[in-house]
């Protein structure tokens, strides 16, 4: 395929492979060369992928022991779409930040960090974006028990342990 | 005899308790506390069609002048801390209406890692309004139930038993 050949010549370390899935182009690259490959895709002379529509992550620890970072790219010139996937290791999930290439990656990377704990190196401000600072762990990992709760204030079961009468009655 | 001329001459007898309760229940100021989709229905209840103003209720933007907190929507654990702080800032006597399945018990998000399943785990609740979302009629009925409850209170009697309508 043309795009994979082009990328193999421009950024050989990325070891790009293109496939199609459900009518869309899927490009798999090596995480180590992700930044160079993405810079190239952004700056191609004809048909640059100048919009990052979404950035997410998939937990594939159970089958492949990896997290897959997924970028959805689009070319504003021709409307062509491309899904780029890069795998990071389960025990040390790190990948270069693309926030300097596309501004829209900033919050997407913060969300992926918040939910999956993937560390985006070179991100300007890698903090939790949705959950609170005190939260421990990364809830969308399959290893995070769905029953686990981390409340910030003391909770009581109002049926087994009703509110004291002084809270309900006139004083 | 026309009412207009007779009112200034009229004498009404009532119990002090009843009169105090009547004045309190007729000016319930509620704090705007919409957290999710239920908030849209709460705004609708406050809007002209099912007018809450006719019960003397007015929306307030700060807890410090409010009597009532209508918790309308999904309470996340992040918001639960703020909810508790806002409730503590309200002056006594204060009331809480839990509106919708989400604030009653967590609703369809109760298994989510970030959702507090029930606002009654954080603060005491007076009236629960079921529904997802409750229609304005349902919320209005809940507020009328709250008014009935307020009419049965005895604020001037020390440790009076609480009777719920
Ligand atoms: S009870 Fe239903 S309508 Fe209300 S906040 Fe929850 S999901 Fe939304």
Short mmCIF file of C-alpha atoms and ligand atoms in Angstrom, two decimals:
data_model
loop_
_atom_site.label_atom_id
_atom_site.label_comp_id
_atom_site.label_asym_id
_atom_site.label_seq_id
_atom_site.Cartn_x
_atom_site.Cartn_y
_atom_site.Cartn_z
CA UNK A 1 0.00 0.00 0.00
CA UNK A 2 1.18 3.46 -0.84
CA UNK A 3 1.03 5.05 2.58
CA UNK A 4 2.94 2.31 4.36
CA UNK A 5 5.63 2.34 1.64
CA UNK A 6 5.90 6.11 1.89
CA UNK A 7 6.21 6.01 5.67
CA UNK A 8 8.73 3.15 5.58
CA UNK A 9 10.96 5.28 3.40
CA UNK A 10 10.53 8.48 5.42
CA UNK A 11 10.66 7.00 8.93
CA UNK A 12 12.05 3.46 8.71
CA UNK A 13 12.17 3.03 12.50
CA UNK A 14 8.38 3.25 12.68
CA UNK A 15 7.98 -0.08 10.79
CA UNK A 16 4.60 1.05 9.54
CA UNK A 17 2.00 -1.49 8.49
CA UNK A 18 -1.27 -0.44 6.90
CA UNK A 19 -4.38 -2.57 6.96
CA UNK A 20 -8.04 -1.89 6.48
CA UNK A 21 -10.69 -2.46 9.06
CA UNK A 22 -14.39 -1.82 8.57
CA UNK A 23 -13.65 0.35 5.56
CA UNK A 24 -11.08 2.52 7.32
CA UNK A 25 -7.31 2.67 7.03
CA UNK A 26 -5.42 1.49 10.10
CA UNK A 27 -1.73 2.24 10.43
CA UNK A 28 0.32 0.43 13.06
CA UNK A 29 3.60 1.98 14.10
CA UNK A 30 6.30 1.37 16.70
CA UNK A 31 5.79 3.46 19.83
CA UNK A 32 9.47 4.42 19.94
CA UNK A 33 9.27 6.18 16.58
CA UNK A 34 5.76 7.53 17.09
CA UNK A 35 6.80 11.17 17.33
CA UNK A 36 8.80 11.13 14.07
CA UNK A 37 6.08 9.24 12.24
CA UNK A 38 3.39 11.61 13.47
CA UNK A 39 5.47 14.66 12.56
CA UNK A 40 5.85 13.23 9.10
CA UNK A 41 2.13 12.52 8.74
CA UNK A 42 1.33 16.04 9.88
CA UNK A 43 3.76 17.64 7.42
CA UNK A 44 3.31 15.54 4.29
CA UNK A 45 3.43 17.82 1.25
CA UNK A 46 0.36 16.48 -0.45
CA UNK A 47 -2.52 15.57 1.82
CA UNK A 48 -1.12 16.42 5.27
CA UNK A 49 -3.07 14.94 8.18
CA UNK A 50 -3.54 18.30 9.83
CA UNK A 51 -6.34 17.44 12.23
CA UNK A 52 -6.19 15.12 15.22
CA UNK A 53 -9.80 14.24 15.84
CA UNK A 54 -9.39 11.98 18.83
CA UNK A 55 -6.80 10.30 20.97
CA UNK A 56 -7.71 7.32 23.09
CA UNK A 57 -6.29 4.17 24.51
CA UNK A 58 -7.31 0.49 24.57
CA UNK A 59 -6.43 -2.01 27.27
CA UNK A 60 -5.11 -5.17 25.58
CA UNK A 61 -3.26 -6.47 28.61
CA UNK A 62 -5.24 -9.70 28.81
CA UNK A 63 -4.39 -10.83 25.27
CA UNK A 64 -1.19 -9.04 24.26
CA UNK A 65 0.15 -7.49 27.49
CA UNK A 66 0.05 -4.02 25.91
CA UNK A 67 -1.88 -0.78 25.94
CA UNK A 68 -2.74 0.49 22.51
CA UNK A 69 -2.72 4.26 22.00
CA UNK A 70 -5.08 5.16 19.17
CA UNK A 71 -4.91 8.38 17.18
CA UNK A 72 -7.67 9.40 14.77
CA UNK A 73 -6.26 11.64 12.07
CA UNK A 74 -7.98 13.50 9.30
CA UNK A 75 -6.78 15.56 6.40
CA UNK A 76 -8.67 18.81 6.15
CA UNK A 77 -7.66 19.13 2.47
CA UNK A 78 -9.15 15.89 1.18
CA UNK A 79 -11.18 14.54 4.09
CA UNK A 80 -9.12 11.36 4.23
CA UNK A 81 -9.15 9.63 7.58
CA UNK A 82 -6.48 7.49 9.17
CA UNK A 83 -6.36 5.54 12.40
CA UNK A 84 -2.88 5.21 13.85
CA UNK A 85 -2.15 2.68 16.56
CA UNK A 86 0.93 2.36 18.69
CA UNK A 87 1.48 -0.30 21.34
CA UNK A 88 3.13 0.44 24.66
CA UNK A 89 4.29 -2.11 27.19
CA UNK A 90 1.97 -3.03 30.03
CA UNK A 91 4.50 -2.55 32.81
CA UNK A 92 6.06 0.68 31.51
CA UNK A 93 3.51 2.48 29.33
CA UNK A 94 5.34 5.46 27.82
CA UNK A 95 5.07 7.17 24.49
CA UNK A 96 6.10 10.56 23.16
CA UNK A 97 3.53 13.31 23.43
CA UNK A 98 2.15 14.71 20.18
CA UNK A 99 0.75 17.82 21.88
CA UNK A 100 3.43 19.91 20.16
CA UNK A 101 2.23 18.67 16.77
CA UNK A 102 -1.53 18.97 17.28
CA UNK A 103 -2.83 21.21 20.07
CA UNK A 104 -5.92 19.01 20.38
CA UNK A 105 -3.76 16.18 21.68
CA UNK A 106 -3.25 18.00 24.97
CA UNK A 107 -6.51 17.06 26.65
CA UNK A 108 -6.77 13.70 24.89
CA UNK A 109 -3.42 12.68 26.32
CA UNK A 110 -4.42 13.91 29.75
CA UNK A 111 -7.55 11.78 29.55
CA UNK A 112 -5.62 8.71 28.41
CA UNK A 113 -3.23 9.30 31.29
CA UNK A 114 -6.12 9.71 33.72
CA UNK A 115 -7.96 6.59 32.62
CA UNK A 116 -5.13 4.23 31.61
CA UNK A 117 -1.97 5.62 33.19
CA UNK A 118 -0.11 5.94 29.91
CA UNK A 119 2.73 8.42 30.39
CA UNK A 120 3.09 10.88 27.51
CA UNK A 121 6.65 12.13 27.58
CA UNK A 122 7.09 15.79 26.74
CA UNK A 123 3.49 16.72 27.52
CA UNK A 124 3.31 20.32 28.81
CA UNK A 125 0.98 19.58 31.74
CA UNK A 126 0.31 15.89 32.37
CA UNK A 127 -2.27 15.91 35.18
CA UNK A 128 -5.58 14.16 35.71
CA UNK A 129 -8.29 15.88 33.72
CA UNK A 130 -11.57 14.26 34.81
CA UNK A 131 -10.98 12.54 38.13
CA UNK A 132 -9.91 14.18 41.34
CA UNK A 133 -6.30 14.56 42.41
CA UNK A 134 -6.70 12.14 45.32
CA UNK A 135 -7.77 9.28 43.04
CA UNK A 136 -5.40 6.33 43.07
CA UNK A 137 -5.07 4.04 40.09
CA UNK A 138 -6.47 4.28 36.59
CA UNK A 139 -10.10 3.19 36.38
CA UNK A 140 -10.42 2.07 32.75
CA UNK A 141 -7.67 -0.50 33.10
CA UNK A 142 -9.15 -3.97 33.18
CA UNK A 143 -7.16 -4.64 36.34
CA UNK A 144 -9.10 -1.91 38.20
CA UNK A 145 -12.00 -3.59 39.99
CA UNK A 146 -15.31 -2.11 38.94
CA UNK A 147 -16.53 -2.39 42.50
CA UNK A 148 -13.79 -0.20 43.89
CA UNK A 149 -14.83 3.23 45.17
CA UNK A 150 -12.67 6.05 46.43
CA UNK A 151 -15.05 8.46 48.17
CA UNK A 152 -13.71 11.77 49.43
CA UNK A 153 -16.19 12.29 52.25
CA UNK A 154 -17.42 9.81 54.82
CA UNK A 155 -20.34 7.80 53.47
CA UNK A 156 -22.94 6.08 55.57
CA UNK A 157 -25.57 3.51 54.69
CA UNK A 158 -28.77 5.39 55.60
CA UNK A 159 -30.79 2.18 55.97
CA UNK A 160 -28.48 0.19 58.23
CA UNK A 161 -27.13 3.30 59.92
CA UNK A 162 -29.65 6.14 59.71
CA UNK A 163 -28.81 9.77 60.07
CA UNK A 164 -28.80 10.86 63.70
CA UNK A 165 -32.07 12.36 64.82
CA UNK A 166 -30.44 15.73 65.44
CA UNK A 167 -29.91 16.11 61.72
CA UNK A 168 -33.56 15.57 60.93
CA UNK A 169 -35.52 16.96 63.85
CA UNK A 170 -36.11 20.53 64.90
CA UNK A 171 -33.63 21.68 67.51
CA UNK B 1 -70.22 42.15 52.69
CA UNK B 2 -67.31 42.72 50.44
CA UNK B 3 -64.04 41.08 51.34
CA UNK B 4 -62.02 44.20 50.57
CA UNK B 5 -63.62 46.21 53.32
CA UNK B 6 -63.87 43.42 55.87
CA UNK B 7 -60.22 42.26 55.84
CA UNK B 8 -58.77 45.15 57.85
CA UNK B 9 -61.33 44.45 60.55
CA UNK B 10 -60.82 40.69 60.58
CA UNK B 11 -59.24 38.71 63.42
CA UNK B 12 -57.65 35.37 62.63
CA UNK B 13 -56.79 32.89 65.33
CA UNK B 14 -54.03 30.36 64.88
CA UNK B 15 -51.29 28.60 66.77
CA UNK B 16 -47.91 30.29 66.74
CA UNK B 17 -46.32 27.05 65.56
CA UNK B 18 -48.73 26.78 62.69
CA UNK B 19 -48.19 30.38 61.67
CA UNK B 20 -44.40 30.07 61.81
CA UNK B 21 -44.52 26.87 59.80
CA UNK B 22 -46.87 28.45 57.29
CA UNK B 23 -44.57 31.40 56.77
CA UNK B 24 -41.54 29.14 56.40
CA UNK B 25 -43.17 26.78 53.97
CA UNK B 26 -44.49 29.64 51.87
CA UNK B 27 -41.10 31.10 51.15
CA UNK B 28 -38.89 28.14 50.35
CA UNK B 29 -35.85 29.43 48.55
CA UNK B 30 -34.10 26.64 46.74
CA UNK B 31 -30.49 26.53 45.77
CA UNK B 32 -29.80 25.88 42.11
CA UNK B 33 -28.04 22.55 42.20
CA UNK B 34 -28.41 20.87 38.83
CA UNK B 35 -25.81 18.17 38.30
CA UNK B 36 -26.95 16.32 35.19
CA UNK B 37 -29.93 15.79 32.89
CA UNK B 38 -32.44 16.09 35.77
CA UNK B 39 -31.45 19.75 36.03
CA UNK B 40 -33.24 20.43 32.75
CA UNK B 41 -36.45 19.13 34.26
CA UNK B 42 -35.86 21.17 37.42
CA UNK B 43 -35.54 24.32 35.29
CA UNK B 44 -38.75 23.30 33.57
CA UNK B 45 -40.44 23.03 36.95
CA UNK B 46 -39.27 26.51 37.82
CA UNK B 47 -40.40 27.80 34.44
CA UNK B 48 -43.75 29.39 33.60
CA UNK B 49 -45.73 26.24 32.83
CA UNK B 50 -45.49 24.54 36.20
CA UNK B 51 -44.61 27.67 38.04
CA UNK B 52 -42.78 27.11 41.33
CA UNK B 53 -43.11 30.80 42.20
CA UNK B 54 -46.75 30.26 43.12
CA UNK B 55 -45.52 28.28 46.16
CA UNK B 56 -43.27 31.17 47.11
CA UNK B 57 -40.18 29.35 45.87
CA UNK B 58 -37.41 31.32 44.30
CA UNK B 59 -34.13 30.03 42.92
CA UNK B 60 -31.02 31.24 44.70
CA UNK B 61 -27.45 31.07 43.50
CA UNK B 62 -25.82 30.72 46.89
CA UNK B 63 -26.35 28.23 49.72
CA UNK B 64 -26.10 30.91 52.40
CA UNK B 65 -29.58 32.26 51.72
CA UNK B 66 -31.25 28.99 50.73
CA UNK B 67 -33.62 26.77 52.70
CA UNK B 68 -33.79 23.90 50.27
CA UNK B 69 -31.35 22.01 48.15
CA UNK B 70 -32.83 20.12 45.21
CA UNK B 71 -30.13 17.64 44.23
CA UNK B 72 -30.97 17.15 40.56
CA UNK B 73 -28.69 14.76 38.76
CA UNK B 74 -25.84 12.31 39.03
CA UNK B 75 -23.68 12.90 42.07
CA UNK B 76 -20.08 12.02 41.29
CA UNK B 77 -17.59 11.36 44.04
CA UNK B 78 -15.72 14.47 42.98
CA UNK B 79 -18.88 16.54 43.45
CA UNK B 80 -19.86 14.79 46.68
CA UNK B 81 -17.22 16.71 48.56
CA UNK B 82 -18.55 20.01 47.24
CA UNK B 83 -22.12 18.94 47.98
CA UNK B 84 -21.26 18.31 51.60
CA UNK B 85 -19.55 21.71 51.87
CA UNK B 86 -22.51 23.49 50.27
CA UNK B 87 -24.95 21.70 52.56
CA UNK B 88 -22.94 22.71 55.60
CA UNK B 89 -23.04 26.31 54.43
CA UNK B 90 -26.84 26.42 54.36
CA UNK B 91 -28.41 27.94 57.47
CA UNK B 92 -30.77 25.87 59.63
CA UNK B 93 -33.57 24.91 59.07
CA UNK B 94 -32.55 23.27 55.83
CA UNK B 95 -34.15 20.65 53.65
CA UNK B 96 -32.96 18.37 50.87
CA UNK B 97 -35.01 16.97 48.03
CA UNK B 98 -33.33 14.19 46.11
CA UNK B 99 -34.58 14.36 42.53
CA UNK B 100 -34.28 11.43 40.15
CA UNK B 101 -32.90 7.91 40.31
CA UNK B 102 -29.32 9.09 40.17
CA UNK B 103 -29.39 11.07 43.35
CA UNK B 104 -31.72 8.56 45.04
CA UNK B 105 -29.51 5.52 44.50
CA UNK B 106 -26.99 6.17 41.76
CA UNK B 107 -29.48 5.24 39.05
CA UNK B 108 -28.06 3.60 35.99
CA UNK B 109 -24.57 4.80 36.86
CA UNK B 110 -24.44 3.22 40.29
CA UNK B 111 -21.76 0.70 39.29
CA UNK B 112 -19.47 3.36 37.85
CA UNK B 113 -16.15 3.94 39.55
CA UNK B 114 -16.78 7.64 39.96
CA UNK B 115 -20.44 7.84 41.03
CA UNK B 116 -21.74 8.17 44.57
CA UNK B 117 -24.74 5.83 44.77
CA UNK B 118 -27.19 7.97 46.64
CA UNK B 119 -26.98 11.50 47.97
CA UNK B 120 -28.38 10.21 51.28
CA UNK B 121 -24.98 8.68 51.97
CA UNK B 122 -23.56 12.17 52.19
CA UNK B 123 -26.35 14.37 53.57
CA UNK B 124 -29.78 13.65 55.11
CA UNK B 125 -32.65 13.70 52.60
CA UNK B 126 -36.25 14.74 53.33
CA UNK B 127 -38.08 13.79 50.15
CA UNK B 128 -37.11 11.36 47.41
CA UNK B 129 -38.63 11.94 43.98
CA UNK B 130 -38.35 8.84 41.76
CA UNK B 131 -38.05 8.96 38.00
CA UNK B 132 -35.47 9.31 35.30
CA UNK B 133 -36.05 12.21 35.04
CA UNK B 134 -39.12 12.98 37.17
CA UNK B 135 -41.64 15.11 35.32
CA UNK B 136 -42.30 18.62 36.65
CA UNK B 137 -45.54 17.33 38.15
CA UNK B 138 -43.59 14.75 40.15
CA UNK B 139 -41.13 17.30 41.47
CA UNK B 140 -43.99 19.63 42.33
CA UNK B 141 -45.65 16.84 44.26
CA UNK B 142 -42.42 16.16 46.09
CA UNK B 143 -42.21 19.81 47.07
CA UNK B 144 -45.81 19.82 48.26
CA UNK B 145 -44.98 16.75 50.38
CA UNK B 146 -42.08 18.69 51.83
CA UNK B 147 -44.42 21.56 52.66
CA UNK B 148 -46.75 19.13 54.41
CA UNK B 149 -43.81 17.84 56.39
CA UNK B 150 -42.83 21.37 57.36
CA UNK B 151 -46.36 22.10 58.59
CA UNK B 152 -45.97 19.27 61.12
CA UNK B 153 -42.83 20.57 62.69
CA UNK B 154 -42.68 22.10 66.17
CA UNK B 155 -39.72 24.38 66.30
CA UNK B 156 -40.67 26.01 69.59
CA UNK B 157 -40.97 22.76 71.53
CA UNK B 158 -37.76 21.24 72.76
CA UNK B 159 -37.18 17.69 71.46
CA UNK B 160 -40.65 17.40 70.01
CA UNK B 161 -41.29 14.14 68.18
CA UNK B 162 -41.17 14.48 64.45
CA UNK B 163 -44.37 13.56 62.73
CA UNK B 164 -44.21 12.93 59.03
CA UNK B 165 -47.26 13.54 56.94
S1 LIG C 1 -32.07 10.21 37.02
FE1 LIG C 1 -32.01 10.02 34.79
S2 LIG C 1 -32.50 12.09 34.04
FE2 LIG C 1 -31.89 12.27 36.20
S3 LIG C 1 -29.71 12.72 36.18
FE3 LIG C 1 -29.94 10.51 36.37
S4 LIG C 1 -29.86 9.73 34.26
FE4 LIG C 1 -30.26 11.94 34.14
#
